[in-house]
Amino acid sequence: MHEMSVALSVVDQVEQAARPQGVHGVRRVAVEIGELAGVVPDALAFCFELACAGTRLEGAELVTRSVPGRARCAPCGRGWDTGMPPDMICAVCRAGATELLAGRELRITEVHWSAAPTAPGPAPVPQSEES
Protein backbone atom coordinates (compact mmCIF):
# COMPACT_ATOMS: atom_id res chain seq x y z
CA MET A 1 0.00 0.00 0.00
CA HIS A 2 1.77 3.15 -1.17
CA GLU A 3 -0.62 5.32 0.85
CA MET A 4 1.64 4.67 3.86
CA SER A 5 4.64 6.15 2.05
CA VAL A 6 2.48 9.13 1.02
CA ALA A 7 1.31 9.60 4.63
CA LEU A 8 4.89 9.37 5.93
CA SER A 9 5.97 11.95 3.36
CA VAL A 10 3.17 14.34 4.37
CA VAL A 11 4.09 13.97 8.05
CA ASP A 12 7.77 14.51 7.26
CA GLN A 13 7.10 17.65 5.20
CA VAL A 14 4.85 19.15 7.88
CA GLU A 15 7.42 18.28 10.59
CA GLN A 16 10.16 20.00 8.57
CA ALA A 17 8.01 23.11 8.17
CA ALA A 18 7.11 23.14 11.87
CA ARG A 19 10.66 22.83 13.24
CA PRO A 20 11.99 26.30 12.36
CA GLN A 21 8.70 27.89 13.43
CA GLY A 22 8.89 26.37 16.93
CA VAL A 23 5.46 24.83 16.47
CA HIS A 24 4.43 22.37 19.19
CA GLY A 25 1.58 20.64 17.41
CA VAL A 26 -0.63 20.41 14.37
CA ARG A 27 -4.43 20.45 14.47
CA ARG A 28 -5.27 19.85 10.82
CA VAL A 29 -3.65 19.06 7.49
CA ALA A 30 -5.53 19.50 4.22
CA VAL A 31 -4.45 17.77 1.02
CA GLU A 32 -5.68 17.71 -2.56
CA ILE A 33 -5.76 14.31 -4.19
CA GLY A 34 -6.20 14.07 -7.93
CA GLU A 35 -8.65 11.49 -9.23
CA LEU A 36 -5.84 10.04 -11.38
CA ALA A 37 -3.14 10.11 -8.67
CA GLY A 38 -3.75 6.50 -7.68
CA VAL A 39 -4.26 7.34 -4.00
CA VAL A 40 -7.28 6.06 -2.08
CA PRO A 41 -8.36 8.82 0.36
CA ASP A 42 -9.72 6.42 3.01
CA ALA A 43 -6.52 4.36 2.94
CA LEU A 44 -4.47 7.56 3.18
CA ALA A 45 -6.51 8.70 6.22
CA PHE A 46 -5.88 5.37 7.95
CA CYS A 47 -2.15 5.50 7.20
CA PHE A 48 -1.94 9.18 8.19
CA GLU A 49 -3.22 8.40 11.68
CA LEU A 50 -0.54 5.70 12.07
CA ALA A 51 2.21 7.90 10.60
CA CYS A 52 1.38 10.73 13.03
CA ALA A 53 1.87 8.60 16.15
CA GLY A 54 4.70 9.97 18.28
CA THR A 55 5.11 13.14 16.21
CA ARG A 56 3.90 16.70 16.70
CA LEU A 57 1.09 15.73 14.29
CA GLU A 58 -0.34 13.11 16.64
CA GLY A 59 -4.10 13.64 16.81
CA ALA A 60 -4.14 15.91 13.75
CA GLU A 61 -7.14 15.78 11.45
CA LEU A 62 -6.56 14.96 7.77
CA VAL A 63 -8.94 16.67 5.36
CA THR A 64 -8.86 15.54 1.74
CA ARG A 65 -10.29 17.26 -1.32
CA SER A 66 -10.72 15.32 -4.54
CA VAL A 67 -9.60 16.97 -7.79
CA PRO A 68 -11.30 15.58 -10.90
CA GLY A 69 -9.25 14.61 -13.92
CA ARG A 70 -9.46 17.19 -16.74
CA ALA A 71 -8.09 16.94 -20.26
CA ARG A 72 -7.95 19.23 -23.31
CA CYS A 73 -7.77 18.24 -26.96
CA ALA A 74 -4.70 19.76 -28.62
CA PRO A 75 -6.21 19.94 -32.15
CA CYS A 76 -9.67 21.36 -31.35
CA GLY A 77 -9.24 22.82 -27.83
CA ARG A 78 -12.23 21.03 -26.28
CA GLY A 79 -11.92 20.32 -22.53
CA TRP A 80 -13.63 17.55 -20.52
CA ASP A 81 -13.61 15.60 -17.27
CA THR A 82 -11.68 12.41 -17.89
CA GLY A 83 -13.46 10.21 -15.35
CA MET A 84 -11.91 7.04 -14.02
CA PRO A 85 -10.68 5.09 -15.85
CA PRO A 86 -9.67 8.17 -17.81
CA ASP A 87 -11.18 8.88 -21.23
CA MET A 88 -8.38 10.58 -23.13
CA ILE A 89 -10.00 10.60 -26.62
CA CYS A 90 -11.77 13.78 -27.73
CA ALA A 91 -15.49 13.13 -28.28
CA VAL A 92 -15.69 15.92 -30.90
CA CYS A 93 -12.77 15.26 -33.25
CA ARG A 94 -11.73 11.81 -31.94
CA ALA A 95 -8.11 12.96 -31.61
CA GLY A 96 -5.91 11.23 -29.11
CA ALA A 97 -3.52 14.16 -28.84
CA THR A 98 -4.69 15.39 -25.46
CA GLU A 99 -3.14 17.31 -22.61
CA LEU A 100 -3.89 16.30 -19.03
CA LEU A 101 -4.77 19.50 -17.18
CA ALA A 102 -5.70 18.19 -13.73
CA GLY A 103 -6.17 15.01 -11.77
CA ARG A 104 -2.66 13.94 -10.83
CA GLU A 105 -2.33 16.37 -7.90
CA LEU A 106 -1.14 15.22 -4.53
CA ARG A 107 -0.29 18.27 -2.48
CA ILE A 108 -0.56 19.74 0.97
CA THR A 109 -2.77 22.82 0.72
CA GLU A 110 -3.17 23.87 4.38
CA VAL A 111 -1.65 23.19 7.78
CA HIS A 112 -3.26 24.49 10.97
CA TRP A 113 -0.74 24.73 13.81
CA SER A 114 -1.55 24.32 17.49
CA ALA A 115 -0.56 27.24 19.70
CA ALA A 116 0.56 25.06 22.62
CA PRO A 117 1.65 21.45 23.15
CA THR A 118 -1.22 19.05 22.71
CA ALA A 119 -1.98 16.03 24.81
CA PRO A 120 -2.86 12.87 22.88
CA GLY A 121 -6.59 12.37 22.79
CA PRO A 122 -9.06 10.44 20.73
CA ALA A 123 -8.24 10.53 17.04
CA PRO A 124 -10.51 12.79 14.98
CA VAL A 125 -12.67 11.24 12.30
CA PRO A 126 -11.10 11.83 8.84
CA GLN A 127 -13.20 14.05 6.58
CA SER A 128 -13.43 14.30 2.84
CA GLU A 129 -14.33 17.48 1.01
CA GLU A 130 -15.78 16.87 -2.44
CA SER A 131 -15.35 19.58 -5.02
mmCIF file of N, CA and C in Angstrom:
data_model
loop_
_atom_site.group_PDB
_atom_site.id
_atom_site.type_symbol
_atom_site.label_atom_id
_atom_site.label_comp_id
_atom_site.label_asym_id
_atom_site.label_seq_id
_atom_site.Cartn_x
_atom_site.Cartn_y
_atom_site.Cartn_z
ATOM 1 N N MET A 1 0.862 -1.174 0.000
ATOM 2 C CA MET A 1 0.000 0.000 0.000
ATOM 3 C C MET A 1 0.901 1.228 0.000
ATOM 4 N N HIS A 2 0.918 1.965 -1.105
ATOM 5 C CA HIS A 2 1.775 3.149 -1.170
ATOM 6 C C HIS A 2 1.193 4.337 -0.419
ATOM 7 N N GLU A 3 -0.048 4.240 0.053
ATOM 8 C CA GLU A 3 -0.623 5.319 0.851
ATOM 9 C C GLU A 3 0.182 5.555 2.125
ATOM 10 N N MET A 4 0.804 4.495 2.663
ATOM 11 C CA MET A 4 1.635 4.666 3.858
ATOM 12 C C MET A 4 2.850 5.530 3.534
ATOM 13 N N SER A 5 3.484 5.312 2.398
ATOM 14 C CA SER A 5 4.640 6.151 2.050
ATOM 15 C C SER A 5 4.198 7.589 1.790
ATOM 16 N N VAL A 6 3.011 7.785 1.224
ATOM 17 C CA VAL A 6 2.481 9.133 1.022
ATOM 18 C C VAL A 6 2.226 9.787 2.379
ATOM 19 N N ALA A 7 1.595 9.061 3.293
ATOM 20 C CA ALA A 7 1.307 9.596 4.630
ATOM 21 C C ALA A 7 2.599 9.956 5.359
ATOM 22 N N LEU A 8 3.604 9.093 5.288
ATOM 23 C CA LEU A 8 4.887 9.374 5.932
ATOM 24 C C LEU A 8 5.542 10.618 5.335
ATOM 25 N N SER A 9 5.408 10.778 4.031
ATOM 26 C CA SER A 9 5.972 11.953 3.362
ATOM 27 C C SER A 9 5.254 13.226 3.797
ATOM 28 N N VAL A 10 3.930 13.175 3.917
ATOM 29 C CA VAL A 10 3.166 14.344 4.373
ATOM 30 C C VAL A 10 3.600 14.716 5.795
ATOM 31 N N VAL A 11 3.677 13.724 6.674
ATOM 32 C CA VAL A 11 4.089 13.973 8.055
ATOM 33 C C VAL A 11 5.496 14.566 8.084
ATOM 34 N N ASP A 12 6.401 14.017 7.299
ATOM 35 C CA ASP A 12 7.774 14.509 7.262
ATOM 36 C C ASP A 12 7.830 15.963 6.780
ATOM 37 N N GLN A 13 7.089 16.282 5.727
ATOM 38 C CA GLN A 13 7.099 17.651 5.198
ATOM 39 C C GLN A 13 6.525 18.646 6.202
ATOM 40 N N VAL A 14 5.444 18.261 6.881
ATOM 41 C CA VAL A 14 4.853 19.153 7.880
ATOM 42 C C VAL A 14 5.804 19.310 9.063
ATOM 43 N N GLU A 15 6.434 18.219 9.491
ATOM 44 C CA GLU A 15 7.421 18.281 10.588
ATOM 45 C C GLU A 15 8.560 19.232 10.218
ATOM 46 N N GLN A 16 9.064 19.132 9.003
ATOM 47 C CA GLN A 16 10.163 20.002 8.569
ATOM 48 C C GLN A 16 9.742 21.462 8.562
ATOM 49 N N ALA A 17 8.503 21.733 8.174
ATOM 50 C CA ALA A 17 8.006 23.114 8.167
ATOM 51 C C ALA A 17 7.786 23.622 9.588
ATOM 52 N N ALA A 18 7.418 22.746 10.502
ATOM 53 C CA ALA A 18 7.108 23.135 11.872
ATOM 54 C C ALA A 18 8.364 23.440 12.689
ATOM 55 N N ARG A 19 9.435 22.707 12.449
ATOM 56 C CA ARG A 19 10.658 22.835 13.244
ATOM 57 C C ARG A 19 11.171 24.272 13.349
ATOM 58 N N PRO A 20 11.442 24.942 12.234
ATOM 59 C CA PRO A 20 11.994 26.300 12.361
ATOM 60 C C PRO A 20 10.998 27.310 12.935
ATOM 61 N N GLN A 21 9.726 26.992 12.906
ATOM 62 C CA GLN A 21 8.704 27.891 13.434
ATOM 63 C C GLN A 21 8.513 27.720 14.938
ATOM 64 N N GLY A 22 9.068 26.652 15.508
ATOM 65 C CA GLY A 22 8.893 26.370 16.927
ATOM 66 C C GLY A 22 7.492 25.887 17.258
ATOM 67 N N VAL A 23 6.836 25.296 16.299
ATOM 68 C CA VAL A 23 5.459 24.825 16.472
ATOM 69 C C VAL A 23 5.455 23.562 17.330
ATOM 70 N N HIS A 24 4.523 23.517 18.290
ATOM 71 C CA HIS A 24 4.429 22.365 19.189
ATOM 72 C C HIS A 24 3.505 21.272 18.679
ATOM 73 N N GLY A 25 2.535 21.635 17.870
ATOM 74 C CA GLY A 25 1.583 20.637 17.405
ATOM 75 C C GLY A 25 0.848 21.092 16.162
ATOM 76 N N VAL A 26 0.131 20.154 15.586
ATOM 77 C CA VAL A 26 -0.632 20.409 14.371
ATOM 78 C C VAL A 26 -2.060 19.947 14.611
ATOM 79 N N ARG A 27 -3.013 20.798 14.295
ATOM 80 C CA ARG A 27 -4.429 20.453 14.468
ATOM 81 C C ARG A 27 -5.018 19.797 13.222
ATOM 82 N N ARG A 28 -4.620 20.314 12.045
ATOM 83 C CA ARG A 28 -5.274 19.850 10.822
ATOM 84 C C ARG A 28 -4.330 19.998 9.644
ATOM 85 N N VAL A 29 -4.399 19.016 8.740
ATOM 86 C CA VAL A 29 -3.646 19.056 7.493
ATOM 87 C C VAL A 29 -4.641 18.794 6.369
ATOM 88 N N ALA A 30 -4.641 19.675 5.374
ATOM 89 C CA ALA A 30 -5.526 19.503 4.219
ATOM 90 C C ALA A 30 -4.678 19.154 3.004
ATOM 91 N N VAL A 31 -5.146 18.177 2.236
ATOM 92 C CA VAL A 31 -4.446 17.769 1.016
ATOM 93 C C VAL A 31 -5.430 17.662 -0.144
ATOM 94 N N GLU A 32 -4.927 17.946 -1.332
ATOM 95 C CA GLU A 32 -5.679 17.713 -2.564
ATOM 96 C C GLU A 32 -5.171 16.423 -3.165
ATOM 97 N N ILE A 33 -6.114 15.581 -3.574
ATOM 98 C CA ILE A 33 -5.757 14.306 -4.188
ATOM 99 C C ILE A 33 -6.445 14.224 -5.543
ATOM 100 N N GLY A 34 -5.660 14.181 -6.584
ATOM 101 C CA GLY A 34 -6.203 14.068 -7.932
ATOM 102 C C GLY A 34 -6.832 12.703 -8.158
ATOM 103 N N GLU A 35 -7.914 12.716 -8.910
ATOM 104 C CA GLU A 35 -8.647 11.490 -9.233
ATOM 105 C C GLU A 35 -7.738 10.464 -9.921
ATOM 106 N N LEU A 36 -6.733 10.925 -10.627
ATOM 107 C CA LEU A 36 -5.843 10.043 -11.376
ATOM 108 C C LEU A 36 -4.515 9.793 -10.660
ATOM 109 N N ALA A 37 -4.392 10.232 -9.414
ATOM 110 C CA ALA A 37 -3.135 10.106 -8.670
ATOM 111 C C ALA A 37 -2.892 8.689 -8.160
ATOM 112 N N GLY A 38 -3.924 7.868 -8.150
ATOM 113 C CA GLY A 38 -3.746 6.498 -7.676
ATOM 114 C C GLY A 38 -3.684 6.385 -6.168
ATOM 115 N N VAL A 39 -4.251 7.357 -5.458
ATOM 116 C CA VAL A 39 -4.260 7.344 -4.000
ATOM 117 C C VAL A 39 -5.701 7.225 -3.526
ATOM 118 N N VAL A 40 -5.948 6.269 -2.634
ATOM 119 C CA VAL A 40 -7.284 6.056 -2.080
ATOM 120 C C VAL A 40 -7.396 6.894 -0.802
ATOM 121 N N PRO A 41 -8.279 7.922 -0.803
ATOM 122 C CA PRO A 41 -8.365 8.817 0.359
ATOM 123 C C PRO A 41 -8.603 8.113 1.691
ATOM 124 N N ASP A 42 -9.472 7.118 1.748
ATOM 125 C CA ASP A 42 -9.722 6.417 3.012
ATOM 126 C C ASP A 42 -8.477 5.662 3.492
ATOM 127 N N ALA A 43 -7.756 5.064 2.567
ATOM 128 C CA ALA A 43 -6.523 4.360 2.939
ATOM 129 C C ALA A 43 -5.471 5.362 3.412
ATOM 130 N N LEU A 44 -5.416 6.527 2.762
ATOM 131 C CA LEU A 44 -4.470 7.560 3.181
ATOM 132 C C LEU A 44 -4.808 8.049 4.585
ATOM 133 N N ALA A 45 -6.090 8.237 4.881
ATOM 134 C CA ALA A 45 -6.507 8.698 6.216
ATOM 135 C C ALA A 45 -6.090 7.692 7.284
ATOM 136 N N PHE A 46 -6.276 6.405 7.010
ATOM 137 C CA PHE A 46 -5.875 5.365 7.952
ATOM 138 C C PHE A 46 -4.366 5.407 8.186
ATOM 139 N N CYS A 47 -3.611 5.482 7.102
ATOM 140 C CA CYS A 47 -2.150 5.503 7.202
ATOM 141 C C CYS A 47 -1.649 6.785 7.865
ATOM 142 N N PHE A 48 -2.326 7.902 7.600
ATOM 143 C CA PHE A 48 -1.940 9.179 8.190
ATOM 144 C C PHE A 48 -2.006 9.111 9.705
ATOM 145 N N GLU A 49 -3.074 8.528 10.226
ATOM 146 C CA GLU A 49 -3.216 8.401 11.681
ATOM 147 C C GLU A 49 -2.048 7.600 12.261
ATOM 148 N N LEU A 50 -1.671 6.518 11.608
ATOM 149 C CA LEU A 50 -0.540 5.704 12.073
ATOM 150 C C LEU A 50 0.777 6.461 11.953
ATOM 151 N N ALA A 51 0.957 7.172 10.846
ATOM 152 C CA ALA A 51 2.207 7.896 10.604
ATOM 153 C C ALA A 51 2.402 9.047 11.585
ATOM 154 N N CYS A 52 1.311 9.600 12.095
ATOM 155 C CA CYS A 52 1.384 10.734 13.027
ATOM 156 C C CYS A 52 1.770 10.325 14.441
ATOM 157 N N ALA A 53 1.604 9.062 14.782
ATOM 158 C CA ALA A 53 1.875 8.597 16.147
ATOM 159 C C ALA A 53 3.292 8.957 16.572
ATOM 160 N N GLY A 54 3.402 9.611 17.734
ATOM 161 C CA GLY A 54 4.698 9.970 18.283
ATOM 162 C C GLY A 54 5.319 11.213 17.676
ATOM 163 N N THR A 55 4.593 11.910 16.813
ATOM 164 C CA THR A 55 5.115 13.135 16.209
ATOM 165 C C THR A 55 4.284 14.327 16.699
ATOM 166 N N ARG A 56 4.687 15.527 16.326
ATOM 167 C CA ARG A 56 3.897 16.698 16.703
ATOM 168 C C ARG A 56 2.570 16.743 15.951
ATOM 169 N N LEU A 57 2.359 15.815 15.012
ATOM 170 C CA LEU A 57 1.093 15.728 14.286
ATOM 171 C C LEU A 57 0.121 14.757 14.942
ATOM 172 N N GLU A 58 0.539 14.101 16.007
ATOM 173 C CA GLU A 58 -0.339 13.115 16.643
ATOM 174 C C GLU A 58 -1.680 13.757 17.003
ATOM 175 N N GLY A 59 -2.755 13.128 16.562
ATOM 176 C CA GLY A 59 -4.102 13.637 16.805
ATOM 177 C C GLY A 59 -4.585 14.623 15.753
ATOM 178 N N ALA A 60 -3.743 14.954 14.789
ATOM 179 C CA ALA A 60 -4.137 15.911 13.751
ATOM 180 C C ALA A 60 -5.205 15.306 12.840
ATOM 181 N N GLU A 61 -6.071 16.170 12.372
ATOM 182 C CA GLU A 61 -7.136 15.777 11.451
ATOM 183 C C GLU A 61 -6.604 15.891 10.014
ATOM 184 N N LEU A 62 -6.908 14.906 9.185
ATOM 185 C CA LEU A 62 -6.563 14.956 7.770
ATOM 186 C C LEU A 62 -7.835 15.248 6.989
ATOM 187 N N VAL A 63 -7.805 16.313 6.204
ATOM 188 C CA VAL A 63 -8.943 16.672 5.356
ATOM 189 C C VAL A 63 -8.487 16.527 3.908
ATOM 190 N N THR A 64 -9.227 15.743 3.137
ATOM 191 C CA THR A 64 -8.865 15.536 1.737
ATOM 192 C C THR A 64 -9.905 16.182 0.824
ATOM 193 N N ARG A 65 -9.418 16.714 -0.284
ATOM 194 C CA ARG A 65 -10.291 17.258 -1.316
ATOM 195 C C ARG A 65 -9.925 16.576 -2.626
ATOM 196 N N SER A 66 -10.924 16.013 -3.273
ATOM 197 C CA SER A 66 -10.717 15.319 -4.538
ATOM 198 C C SER A 66 -10.684 16.318 -5.690
ATOM 199 N N VAL A 67 -9.720 16.132 -6.597
ATOM 200 C CA VAL A 67 -9.595 16.971 -7.789
ATOM 201 C C VAL A 67 -9.900 16.091 -8.999
ATOM 202 N N PRO A 68 -10.961 16.407 -9.741
ATOM 203 C CA PRO A 68 -11.303 15.576 -10.897
ATOM 204 C C PRO A 68 -10.255 15.676 -12.002
ATOM 205 N N GLY A 69 -10.138 14.604 -12.764
ATOM 206 C CA GLY A 69 -9.253 14.613 -13.925
ATOM 207 C C GLY A 69 -9.855 15.477 -15.023
ATOM 208 N N ARG A 70 -9.025 16.328 -15.633
ATOM 209 C CA ARG A 70 -9.461 17.187 -16.739
ATOM 210 C C ARG A 70 -8.441 17.075 -17.863
ATOM 211 N N ALA A 71 -8.964 17.015 -19.086
ATOM 212 C CA ALA A 71 -8.091 16.936 -20.264
ATOM 213 C C ALA A 71 -8.543 17.982 -21.283
ATOM 214 N N ARG A 72 -7.627 18.303 -22.220
ATOM 215 C CA ARG A 72 -7.946 19.227 -23.311
ATOM 216 C C ARG A 72 -7.374 18.646 -24.596
ATOM 217 N N CYS A 73 -8.177 18.722 -25.638
ATOM 218 C CA CYS A 73 -7.766 18.237 -26.956
ATOM 219 C C CYS A 73 -6.836 19.268 -27.583
ATOM 220 N N ALA A 74 -5.655 18.834 -27.997
ATOM 221 C CA ALA A 74 -4.700 19.758 -28.616
ATOM 222 C C ALA A 74 -5.215 20.284 -29.968
ATOM 223 N N PRO A 75 -5.754 19.431 -30.849
ATOM 224 C CA PRO A 75 -6.207 19.940 -32.152
ATOM 225 C C PRO A 75 -7.415 20.883 -32.087
ATOM 226 N N CYS A 76 -8.451 20.545 -31.310
ATOM 227 C CA CYS A 76 -9.671 21.360 -31.347
ATOM 228 C C CYS A 76 -9.896 22.214 -30.095
ATOM 229 N N GLY A 77 -9.139 21.998 -29.027
ATOM 230 C CA GLY A 77 -9.236 22.820 -27.832
ATOM 231 C C GLY A 77 -10.348 22.457 -26.864
ATOM 232 N N ARG A 78 -11.135 21.441 -27.164
ATOM 233 C CA ARG A 78 -12.228 21.033 -26.277
ATOM 234 C C ARG A 78 -11.662 20.502 -24.972
ATOM 235 N N GLY A 79 -12.312 20.841 -23.828
ATOM 236 C CA GLY A 79 -11.919 20.320 -22.528
ATOM 237 C C GLY A 79 -13.017 19.433 -21.962
ATOM 238 N N TRP A 80 -12.648 18.451 -21.129
ATOM 239 C CA TRP A 80 -13.626 17.547 -20.523
ATOM 240 C C TRP A 80 -13.061 16.893 -19.268
ATOM 241 N N ASP A 81 -13.988 16.414 -18.422
ATOM 242 C CA ASP A 81 -13.609 15.601 -17.268
ATOM 243 C C ASP A 81 -13.267 14.219 -17.787
ATOM 244 N N THR A 82 -12.141 13.695 -17.366
ATOM 245 C CA THR A 82 -11.683 12.409 -17.892
ATOM 246 C C THR A 82 -12.413 11.217 -17.294
ATOM 247 N N GLY A 83 -12.869 11.357 -16.028
ATOM 248 C CA GLY A 83 -13.463 10.210 -15.352
ATOM 249 C C GLY A 83 -12.393 9.207 -14.971
ATOM 250 N N MET A 84 -12.846 8.092 -14.417
ATOM 251 C CA MET A 84 -11.914 7.039 -14.015
ATOM 252 C C MET A 84 -12.547 5.700 -14.325
ATOM 253 N N PRO A 85 -11.974 4.873 -15.187
ATOM 254 C CA PRO A 85 -10.680 5.086 -15.851
ATOM 255 C C PRO A 85 -10.772 6.261 -16.817
ATOM 256 N N PRO A 86 -9.639 6.921 -17.041
ATOM 257 C CA PRO A 86 -9.669 8.165 -17.813
ATOM 258 C C PRO A 86 -9.991 7.970 -19.293
ATOM 259 N N ASP A 87 -10.865 8.829 -19.802
ATOM 260 C CA ASP A 87 -11.184 8.879 -21.226
ATOM 261 C C ASP A 87 -10.329 9.984 -21.822
ATOM 262 N N MET A 88 -9.338 9.614 -22.598
ATOM 263 C CA MET A 88 -8.385 10.584 -23.132
ATOM 264 C C MET A 88 -8.568 10.813 -24.633
ATOM 265 N N ILE A 89 -9.698 10.381 -25.197
ATOM 266 C CA ILE A 89 -9.996 10.599 -26.615
ATOM 267 C C ILE A 89 -11.064 11.681 -26.727
ATOM 268 N N CYS A 90 -10.822 12.680 -27.539
ATOM 269 C CA CYS A 90 -11.768 13.777 -27.730
ATOM 270 C C CYS A 90 -13.052 13.249 -28.372
ATOM 271 N N ALA A 91 -14.194 13.569 -27.765
ATOM 272 C CA ALA A 91 -15.488 13.129 -28.284
ATOM 273 C C ALA A 91 -15.903 13.917 -29.529
ATOM 274 N N VAL A 92 -15.317 15.093 -29.755
ATOM 275 C CA VAL A 92 -15.686 15.920 -30.901
ATOM 276 C C VAL A 92 -14.905 15.521 -32.145
ATOM 277 N N CYS A 93 -13.578 15.536 -32.052
ATOM 278 C CA CYS A 93 -12.769 15.264 -33.251
ATOM 279 C C CYS A 93 -12.086 13.896 -33.219
ATOM 280 N N ARG A 94 -12.278 13.162 -32.120
ATOM 281 C CA ARG A 94 -11.728 11.806 -31.937
ATOM 282 C C ARG A 94 -10.197 11.771 -31.907
ATOM 283 N N ALA A 95 -9.568 12.915 -31.696
ATOM 284 C CA ALA A 95 -8.106 12.964 -31.615
ATOM 285 C C ALA A 95 -7.645 12.384 -30.287
ATOM 286 N N GLY A 96 -6.501 11.775 -30.323
ATOM 287 C CA GLY A 96 -5.912 11.232 -29.109
ATOM 288 C C GLY A 96 -4.783 12.101 -28.591
ATOM 289 N N ALA A 97 -4.575 13.238 -29.249
ATOM 290 C CA ALA A 97 -3.522 14.164 -28.836
ATOM 291 C C ALA A 97 -4.104 15.088 -27.772
ATOM 292 N N THR A 98 -4.081 14.629 -26.539
ATOM 293 C CA THR A 98 -4.688 15.391 -25.455
ATOM 294 C C THR A 98 -3.641 15.788 -24.425
ATOM 295 N N GLU A 99 -3.990 16.826 -23.702
ATOM 296 C CA GLU A 99 -3.138 17.315 -22.614
ATOM 297 C C GLU A 99 -3.908 17.111 -21.310
ATOM 298 N N LEU A 100 -3.278 16.487 -20.335
ATOM 299 C CA LEU A 100 -3.892 16.297 -19.029
ATOM 300 C C LEU A 100 -3.699 17.579 -18.227
ATOM 301 N N LEU A 101 -4.813 18.224 -17.876
ATOM 302 C CA LEU A 101 -4.768 19.504 -17.181
ATOM 303 C C LEU A 101 -4.808 19.356 -15.664
ATOM 304 N N ALA A 102 -5.537 18.366 -15.170
ATOM 305 C CA ALA A 102 -5.705 18.193 -13.725
ATOM 306 C C ALA A 102 -6.038 16.736 -13.441
ATOM 307 N N GLY A 103 -5.802 16.354 -12.188
ATOM 308 C CA GLY A 103 -6.165 15.007 -11.765
ATOM 309 C C GLY A 103 -5.020 14.192 -11.204
ATOM 310 N N ARG A 104 -3.798 14.678 -11.385
ATOM 311 C CA ARG A 104 -2.656 13.941 -10.828
ATOM 312 C C ARG A 104 -2.102 14.603 -9.572
ATOM 313 N N GLU A 105 -2.792 15.626 -9.073
ATOM 314 C CA GLU A 105 -2.326 16.371 -7.903
ATOM 315 C C GLU A 105 -2.224 15.476 -6.670
ATOM 316 N N LEU A 106 -1.279 15.802 -5.857
ATOM 317 C CA LEU A 106 -1.137 15.217 -4.525
ATOM 318 C C LEU A 106 -0.315 16.239 -3.751
ATOM 319 N N ARG A 107 -1.023 17.182 -3.124
ATOM 320 C CA ARG A 107 -0.294 18.269 -2.481
ATOM 321 C C ARG A 107 -0.959 18.708 -1.179
ATOM 322 N N ILE A 108 -0.104 19.163 -0.291
ATOM 323 C CA ILE A 108 -0.564 19.738 0.973
ATOM 324 C C ILE A 108 -1.018 21.156 0.655
ATOM 325 N N THR A 109 -2.249 21.478 1.022
ATOM 326 C CA THR A 109 -2.775 22.816 0.723
ATOM 327 C C THR A 109 -2.881 23.699 1.962
ATOM 328 N N GLU A 110 -3.049 23.095 3.141
ATOM 329 C CA GLU A 110 -3.170 23.872 4.377
ATOM 330 C C GLU A 110 -2.635 23.070 5.549
ATOM 331 N N VAL A 111 -2.044 23.780 6.503
ATOM 332 C CA VAL A 111 -1.650 23.195 7.778
ATOM 333 C C VAL A 111 -2.093 24.168 8.861
ATOM 334 N N HIS A 112 -2.820 23.660 9.843
ATOM 335 C CA HIS A 112 -3.264 24.486 10.967
ATOM 336 C C HIS A 112 -2.458 24.070 12.200
ATOM 337 N N TRP A 113 -1.609 24.997 12.665
ATOM 338 C CA TRP A 113 -0.741 24.726 13.808
ATOM 339 C C TRP A 113 -1.507 24.858 15.113
ATOM 340 N N SER A 114 -1.042 24.151 16.130
ATOM 341 C CA SER A 114 -1.553 24.325 17.489
ATOM 342 C C SER A 114 -0.692 25.377 18.164
ATOM 343 N N ALA A 115 -1.303 26.175 19.016
ATOM 344 C CA ALA A 115 -0.564 27.237 19.696
ATOM 345 C C ALA A 115 0.288 26.698 20.838
ATOM 346 N N ALA A 116 -0.152 25.617 21.469
ATOM 347 C CA ALA A 116 0.557 25.058 22.617
ATOM 348 C C ALA A 116 0.677 23.553 22.449
ATOM 349 N N PRO A 117 1.545 22.908 23.230
ATOM 350 C CA PRO A 117 1.654 21.452 23.145
ATOM 351 C C PRO A 117 0.300 20.801 23.369
ATOM 352 N N THR A 118 0.047 19.754 22.597
ATOM 353 C CA THR A 118 -1.224 19.051 22.707
ATOM 354 C C THR A 118 -1.029 17.712 23.389
ATOM 355 N N ALA A 119 -1.995 17.348 24.180
ATOM 356 C CA ALA A 119 -1.975 16.028 24.808
ATOM 357 C C ALA A 119 -2.692 15.066 23.891
ATOM 358 N N PRO A 120 -2.171 13.838 23.740
ATOM 359 C CA PRO A 120 -2.856 12.875 22.878
ATOM 360 C C PRO A 120 -4.273 12.621 23.385
ATOM 361 N N GLY A 121 -5.191 12.627 22.467
ATOM 362 C CA GLY A 121 -6.593 12.368 22.790
ATOM 363 C C GLY A 121 -7.160 11.432 21.755
ATOM 364 N N PRO A 122 -8.473 11.301 21.740
ATOM 365 C CA PRO A 122 -9.064 10.439 20.726
ATOM 366 C C PRO A 122 -8.790 11.003 19.336
ATOM 367 N N ALA A 123 -8.533 10.119 18.407
ATOM 368 C CA ALA A 123 -8.238 10.533 17.044
ATOM 369 C C ALA A 123 -9.492 11.090 16.382
ATOM 370 N N PRO A 124 -9.353 12.231 15.673
ATOM 371 C CA PRO A 124 -10.513 12.788 14.983
ATOM 372 C C PRO A 124 -10.909 11.904 13.812
ATOM 373 N N VAL A 125 -12.155 12.012 13.430
ATOM 374 C CA VAL A 125 -12.670 11.243 12.299
ATOM 375 C C VAL A 125 -12.215 11.930 11.017
ATOM 376 N N PRO A 126 -11.545 11.210 10.084
ATOM 377 C CA PRO A 126 -11.102 11.829 8.838
ATOM 378 C C PRO A 126 -12.299 12.334 8.044
ATOM 379 N N GLN A 127 -12.133 13.478 7.379
ATOM 380 C CA GLN A 127 -13.197 14.054 6.581
ATOM 381 C C GLN A 127 -12.744 14.176 5.146
ATOM 382 N N SER A 128 -13.706 14.127 4.255
ATOM 383 C CA SER A 128 -13.431 14.301 2.842
ATOM 384 C C SER A 128 -14.260 15.455 2.335
ATOM 385 N N GLU A 129 -13.619 16.360 1.617
ATOM 386 C CA GLU A 129 -14.325 17.481 1.012
ATOM 387 C C GLU A 129 -14.410 17.218 -0.482
ATOM 388 N N GLU A 130 -15.600 17.087 -1.007
ATOM 389 C CA GLU A 130 -15.783 16.871 -2.443
ATOM 390 C C GLU A 130 -15.884 18.212 -3.124
ATOM 391 N N SER A 131 -15.272 18.311 -4.292
ATOM 392 C CA SER A 131 -15.348 19.585 -5.017
ATOM 393 C C SER A 131 -16.503 19.592 -5.954
#
